[in-house]
PDB file of C-alpha atoms and ligand atoms in Angstrom:
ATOM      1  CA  UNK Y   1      34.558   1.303 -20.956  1.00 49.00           C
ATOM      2  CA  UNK Y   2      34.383   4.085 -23.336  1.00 59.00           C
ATOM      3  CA  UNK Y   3      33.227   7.771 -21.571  1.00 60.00           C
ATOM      4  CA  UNK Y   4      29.192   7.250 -23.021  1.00 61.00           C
ATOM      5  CA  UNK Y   5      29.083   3.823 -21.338  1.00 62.00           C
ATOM      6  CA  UNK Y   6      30.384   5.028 -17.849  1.00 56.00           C
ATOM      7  CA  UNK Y   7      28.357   8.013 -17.883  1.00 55.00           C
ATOM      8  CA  UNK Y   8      25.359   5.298 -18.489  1.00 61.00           C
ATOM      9  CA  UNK Y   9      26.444   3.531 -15.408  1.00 62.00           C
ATOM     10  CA  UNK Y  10      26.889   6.538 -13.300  1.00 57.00           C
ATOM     11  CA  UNK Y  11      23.465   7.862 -13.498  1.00 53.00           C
ATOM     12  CA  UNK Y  12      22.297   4.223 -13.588  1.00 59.00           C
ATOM     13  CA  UNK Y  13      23.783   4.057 -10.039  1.00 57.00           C
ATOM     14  CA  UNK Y  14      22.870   7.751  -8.779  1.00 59.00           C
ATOM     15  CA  UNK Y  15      19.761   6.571 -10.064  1.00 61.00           C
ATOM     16  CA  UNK Y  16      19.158   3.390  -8.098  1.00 58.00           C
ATOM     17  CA  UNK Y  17      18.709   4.649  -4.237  1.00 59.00           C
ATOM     18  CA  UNK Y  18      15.650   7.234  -5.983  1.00 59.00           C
ATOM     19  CA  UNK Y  19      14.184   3.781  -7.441  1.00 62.00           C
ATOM     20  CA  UNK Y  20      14.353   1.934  -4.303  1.00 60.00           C
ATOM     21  CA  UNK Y  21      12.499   4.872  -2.340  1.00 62.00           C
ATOM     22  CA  UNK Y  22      10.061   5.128  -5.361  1.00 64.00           C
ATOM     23  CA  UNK Y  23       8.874   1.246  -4.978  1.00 63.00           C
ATOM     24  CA  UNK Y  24       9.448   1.305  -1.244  1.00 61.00           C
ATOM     25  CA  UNK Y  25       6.757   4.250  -1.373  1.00 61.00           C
ATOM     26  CA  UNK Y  26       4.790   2.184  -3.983  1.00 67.00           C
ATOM     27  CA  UNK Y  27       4.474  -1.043  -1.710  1.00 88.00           C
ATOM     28  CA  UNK Y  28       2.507   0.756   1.196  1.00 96.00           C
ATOM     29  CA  UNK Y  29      -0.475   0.202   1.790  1.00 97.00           C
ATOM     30  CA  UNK Y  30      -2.444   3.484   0.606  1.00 98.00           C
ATOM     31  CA  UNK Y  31      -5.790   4.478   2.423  1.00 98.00           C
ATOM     32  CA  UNK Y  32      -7.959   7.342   0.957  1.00 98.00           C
ATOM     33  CA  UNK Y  33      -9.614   8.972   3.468  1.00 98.00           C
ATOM     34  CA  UNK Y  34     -12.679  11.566   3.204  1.00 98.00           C
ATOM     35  CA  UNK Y  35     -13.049  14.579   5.777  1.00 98.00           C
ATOM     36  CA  UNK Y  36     -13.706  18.067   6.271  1.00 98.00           C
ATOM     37  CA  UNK Y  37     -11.349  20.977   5.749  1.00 97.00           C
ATOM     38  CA  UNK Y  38     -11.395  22.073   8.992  1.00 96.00           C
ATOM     39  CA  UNK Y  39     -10.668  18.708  11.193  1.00 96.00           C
ATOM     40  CA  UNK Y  40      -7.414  19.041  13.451  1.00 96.00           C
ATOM     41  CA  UNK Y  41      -7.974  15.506  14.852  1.00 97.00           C
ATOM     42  CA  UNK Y  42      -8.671  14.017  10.711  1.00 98.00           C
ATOM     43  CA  UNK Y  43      -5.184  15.590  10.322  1.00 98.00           C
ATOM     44  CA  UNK Y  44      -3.693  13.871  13.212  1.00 98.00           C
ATOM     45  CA  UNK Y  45      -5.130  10.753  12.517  1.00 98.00           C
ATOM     46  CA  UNK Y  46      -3.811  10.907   9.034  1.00 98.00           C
ATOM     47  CA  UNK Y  47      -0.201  11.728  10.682  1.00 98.00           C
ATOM     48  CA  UNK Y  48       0.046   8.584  12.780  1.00 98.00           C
ATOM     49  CA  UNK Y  49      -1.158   6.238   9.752  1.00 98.00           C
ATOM     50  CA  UNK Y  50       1.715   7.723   7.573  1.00 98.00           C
ATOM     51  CA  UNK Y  51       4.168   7.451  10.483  1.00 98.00           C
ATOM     52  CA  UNK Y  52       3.385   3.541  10.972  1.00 98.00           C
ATOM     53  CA  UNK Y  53       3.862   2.501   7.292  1.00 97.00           C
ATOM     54  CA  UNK Y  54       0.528   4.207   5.064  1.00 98.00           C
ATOM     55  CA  UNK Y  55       0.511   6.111   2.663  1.00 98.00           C
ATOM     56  CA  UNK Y  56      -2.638   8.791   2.804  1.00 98.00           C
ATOM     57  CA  UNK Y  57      -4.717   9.962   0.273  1.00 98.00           C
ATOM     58  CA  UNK Y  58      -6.937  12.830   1.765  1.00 98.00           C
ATOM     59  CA  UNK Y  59     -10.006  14.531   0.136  1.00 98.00           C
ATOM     60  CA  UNK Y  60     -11.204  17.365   1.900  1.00 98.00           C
ATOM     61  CA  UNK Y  61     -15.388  17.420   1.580  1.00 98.00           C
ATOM     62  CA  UNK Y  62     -17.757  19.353   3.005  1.00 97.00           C
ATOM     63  CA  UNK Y  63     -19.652  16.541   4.179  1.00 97.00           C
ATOM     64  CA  UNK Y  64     -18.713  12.974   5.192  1.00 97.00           C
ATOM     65  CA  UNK Y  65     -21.986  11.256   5.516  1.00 97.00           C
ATOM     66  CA  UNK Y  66     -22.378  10.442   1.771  1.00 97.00           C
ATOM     67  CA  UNK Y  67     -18.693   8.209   1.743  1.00 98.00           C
ATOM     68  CA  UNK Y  68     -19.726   6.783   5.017  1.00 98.00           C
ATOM     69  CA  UNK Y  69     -23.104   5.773   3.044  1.00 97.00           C
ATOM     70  CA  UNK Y  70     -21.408   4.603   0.157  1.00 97.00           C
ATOM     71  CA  UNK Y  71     -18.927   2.446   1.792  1.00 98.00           C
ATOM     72  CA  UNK Y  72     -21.061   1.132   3.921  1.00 98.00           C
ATOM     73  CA  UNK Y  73     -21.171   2.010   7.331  1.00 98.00           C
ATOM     74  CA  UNK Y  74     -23.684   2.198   9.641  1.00 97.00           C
ATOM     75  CA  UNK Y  75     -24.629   5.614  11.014  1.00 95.00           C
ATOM     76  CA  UNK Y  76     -24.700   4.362  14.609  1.00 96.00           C
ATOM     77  CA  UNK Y  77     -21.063   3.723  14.101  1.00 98.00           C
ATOM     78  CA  UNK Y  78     -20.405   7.313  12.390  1.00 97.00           C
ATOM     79  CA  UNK Y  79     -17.418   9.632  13.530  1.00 98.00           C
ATOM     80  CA  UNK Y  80     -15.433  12.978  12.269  1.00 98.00           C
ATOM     81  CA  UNK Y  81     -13.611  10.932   9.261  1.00 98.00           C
ATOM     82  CA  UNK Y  82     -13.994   8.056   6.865  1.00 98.00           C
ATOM     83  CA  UNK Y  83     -11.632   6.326   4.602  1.00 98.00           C
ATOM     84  CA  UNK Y  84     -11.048   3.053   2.869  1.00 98.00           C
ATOM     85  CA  UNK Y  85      -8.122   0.604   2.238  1.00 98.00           C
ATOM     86  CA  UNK Y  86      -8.284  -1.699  -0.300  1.00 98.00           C
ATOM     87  CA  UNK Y  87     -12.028  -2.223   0.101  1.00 97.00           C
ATOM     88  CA  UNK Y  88     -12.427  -1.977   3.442  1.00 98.00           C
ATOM     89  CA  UNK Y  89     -14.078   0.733   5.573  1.00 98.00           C
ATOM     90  CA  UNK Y  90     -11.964   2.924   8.383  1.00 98.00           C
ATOM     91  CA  UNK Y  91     -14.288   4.724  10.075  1.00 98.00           C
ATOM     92  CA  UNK Y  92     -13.014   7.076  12.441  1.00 98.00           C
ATOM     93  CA  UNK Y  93      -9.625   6.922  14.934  1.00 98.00           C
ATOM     94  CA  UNK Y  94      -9.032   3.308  13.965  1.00 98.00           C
ATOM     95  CA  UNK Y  95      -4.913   2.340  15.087  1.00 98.00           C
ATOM     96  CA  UNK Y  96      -2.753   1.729  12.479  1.00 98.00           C
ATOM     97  CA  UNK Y  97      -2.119  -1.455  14.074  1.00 98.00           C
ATOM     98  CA  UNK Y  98      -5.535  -2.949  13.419  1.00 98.00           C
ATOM     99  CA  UNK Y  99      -5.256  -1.657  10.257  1.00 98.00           C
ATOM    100  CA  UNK Y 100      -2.125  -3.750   9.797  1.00 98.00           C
ATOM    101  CA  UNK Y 101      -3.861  -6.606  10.886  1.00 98.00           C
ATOM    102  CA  UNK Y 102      -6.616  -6.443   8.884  1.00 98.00           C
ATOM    103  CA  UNK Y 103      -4.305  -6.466   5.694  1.00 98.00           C
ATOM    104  CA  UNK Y 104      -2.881  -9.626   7.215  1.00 98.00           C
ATOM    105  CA  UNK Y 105      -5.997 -11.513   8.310  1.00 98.00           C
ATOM    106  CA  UNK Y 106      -8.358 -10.256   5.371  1.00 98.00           C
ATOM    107  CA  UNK Y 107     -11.586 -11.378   7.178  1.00 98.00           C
ATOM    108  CA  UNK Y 108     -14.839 -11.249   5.347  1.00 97.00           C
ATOM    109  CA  UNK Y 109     -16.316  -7.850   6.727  1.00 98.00           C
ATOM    110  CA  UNK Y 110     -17.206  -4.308   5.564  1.00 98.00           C
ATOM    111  CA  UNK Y 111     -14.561  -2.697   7.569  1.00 98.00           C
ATOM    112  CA  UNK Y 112     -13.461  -1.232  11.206  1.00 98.00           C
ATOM    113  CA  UNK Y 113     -14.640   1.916  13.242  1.00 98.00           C
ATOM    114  CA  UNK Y 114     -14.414   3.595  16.040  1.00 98.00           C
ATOM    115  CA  UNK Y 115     -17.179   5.107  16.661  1.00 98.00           C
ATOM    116  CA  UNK Y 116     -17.068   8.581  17.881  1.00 97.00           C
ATOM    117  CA  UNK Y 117     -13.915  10.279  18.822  1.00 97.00           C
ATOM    118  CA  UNK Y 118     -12.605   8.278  22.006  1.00 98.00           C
ATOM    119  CA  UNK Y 119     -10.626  10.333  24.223  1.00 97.00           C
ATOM    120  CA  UNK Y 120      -6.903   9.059  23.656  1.00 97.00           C
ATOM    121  CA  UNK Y 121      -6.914   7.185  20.201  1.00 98.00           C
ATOM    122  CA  UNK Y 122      -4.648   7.829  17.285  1.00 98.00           C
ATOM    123  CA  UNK Y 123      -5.237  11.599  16.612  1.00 98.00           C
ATOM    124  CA  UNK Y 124      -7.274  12.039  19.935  1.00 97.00           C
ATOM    125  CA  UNK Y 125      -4.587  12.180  22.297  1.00 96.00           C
ATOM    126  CA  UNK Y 126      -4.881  14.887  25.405  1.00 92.00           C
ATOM    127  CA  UNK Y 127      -2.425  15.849  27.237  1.00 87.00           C
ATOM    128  CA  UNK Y 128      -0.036  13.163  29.716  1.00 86.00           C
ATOM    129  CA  UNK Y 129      -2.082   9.500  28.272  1.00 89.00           C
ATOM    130  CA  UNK Y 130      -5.098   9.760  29.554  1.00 95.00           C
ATOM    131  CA  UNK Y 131      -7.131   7.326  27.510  1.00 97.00           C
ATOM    132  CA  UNK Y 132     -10.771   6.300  27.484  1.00 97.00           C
ATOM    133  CA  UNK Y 133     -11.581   2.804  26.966  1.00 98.00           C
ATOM    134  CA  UNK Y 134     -12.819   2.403  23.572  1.00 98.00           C
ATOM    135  CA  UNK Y 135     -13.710  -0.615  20.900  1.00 98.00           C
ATOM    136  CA  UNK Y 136     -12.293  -0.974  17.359  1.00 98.00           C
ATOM    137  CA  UNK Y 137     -15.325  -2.715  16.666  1.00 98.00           C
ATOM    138  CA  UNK Y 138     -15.362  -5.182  13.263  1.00 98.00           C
ATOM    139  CA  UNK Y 139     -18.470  -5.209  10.835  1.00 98.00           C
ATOM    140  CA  UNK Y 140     -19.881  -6.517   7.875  1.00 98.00           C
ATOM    141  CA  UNK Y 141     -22.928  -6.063   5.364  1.00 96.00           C
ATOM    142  CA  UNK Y 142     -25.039  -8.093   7.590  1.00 96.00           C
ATOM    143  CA  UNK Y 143     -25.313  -6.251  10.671  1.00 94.00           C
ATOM    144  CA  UNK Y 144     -22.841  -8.312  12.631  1.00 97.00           C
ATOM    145  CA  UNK Y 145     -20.595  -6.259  14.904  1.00 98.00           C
ATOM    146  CA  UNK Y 146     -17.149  -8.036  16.824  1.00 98.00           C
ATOM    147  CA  UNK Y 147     -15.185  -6.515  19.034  1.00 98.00           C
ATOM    148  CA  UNK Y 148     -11.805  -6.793  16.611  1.00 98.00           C
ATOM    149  CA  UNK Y 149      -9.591  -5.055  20.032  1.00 98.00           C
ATOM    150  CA  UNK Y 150     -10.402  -3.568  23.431  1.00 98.00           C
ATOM    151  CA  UNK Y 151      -8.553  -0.291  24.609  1.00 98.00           C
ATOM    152  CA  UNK Y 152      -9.132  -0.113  27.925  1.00 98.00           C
ATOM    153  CA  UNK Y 153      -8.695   3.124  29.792  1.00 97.00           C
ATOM    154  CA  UNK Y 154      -5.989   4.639  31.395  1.00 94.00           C
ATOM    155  CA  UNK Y 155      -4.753   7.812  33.458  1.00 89.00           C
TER     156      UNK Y 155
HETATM  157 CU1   CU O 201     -11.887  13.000  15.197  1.00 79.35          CU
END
């Protein structure tokens, strides 16, 4: 190996563990999400999707109704912020864990909310775990609503 080739393979190697991060990075699931500058519980919402495996995109706008109006969802079911993942609606504190399994079922609705800001969900928490029972509720175009998981209180 002359000295150009194994200078080749030795950045080709330093090289490879920045590549593997890079695509590792590139193969989570990214939401974009729409809320206002000054939201604490947006911001903590956004931190526990990115520390269960999503990668956030978030717009800071002075008002949210107009995304929740494009993408569809109903102003009953409005709360503080509004995003989307790969064409479905997250409206408000929506787990990351029904957002996993939304990816993985793929069911033919407009998206998931949370209507409100439910004591005790992602980015809601108080202190100790007092929760309040909330509903990640599943809906589509038509006006059909399904209870997609049921938190029930605690503390
Ligand atoms: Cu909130």
């Amino acid at each position: 190996m002359n000295r150009r080739h194994f200078l080749q393979r030795a950045l080709a190697v330093a090289a490879l563990p920045l590549a593997v991060s890079a695509a590792k990075a590139a193969t989570k699931p990214l939401i974009t999400v729409y809320k206002t500058p000054t939201c604490g519980c947006c911001h903590d919402w956004i931190t526990h999707l990115e520390a269960n495996g999503f990668r956030v995109v978030a717009h800071d706008v002075p008002n949210t109704a107009p995304y929740r109006a494009k993408l569809g969802v109903p102003r009953e079911l409005g709360s503080c912020h509004t995003g989307v993942i790969e064409g479905y609606a997250l409206e408000g504190h929506v787990p990351a864990s029904e957002i996993q399994r939304l990816l993985a079922e793929r069911p033919a609705a407009r998206g998931l909310a949370v209507p409100g800001m439910p004591v005790g969900s992602p980015g809601m928490e108080v202190e100790g775990s007092r929760r309040d029972a909330y509903d990640v509720l599943l809906f589509s175009d038509d006006g059909s609503r399904k209870v997609y998981r049921h938190y029930p209180a605690r503390g």
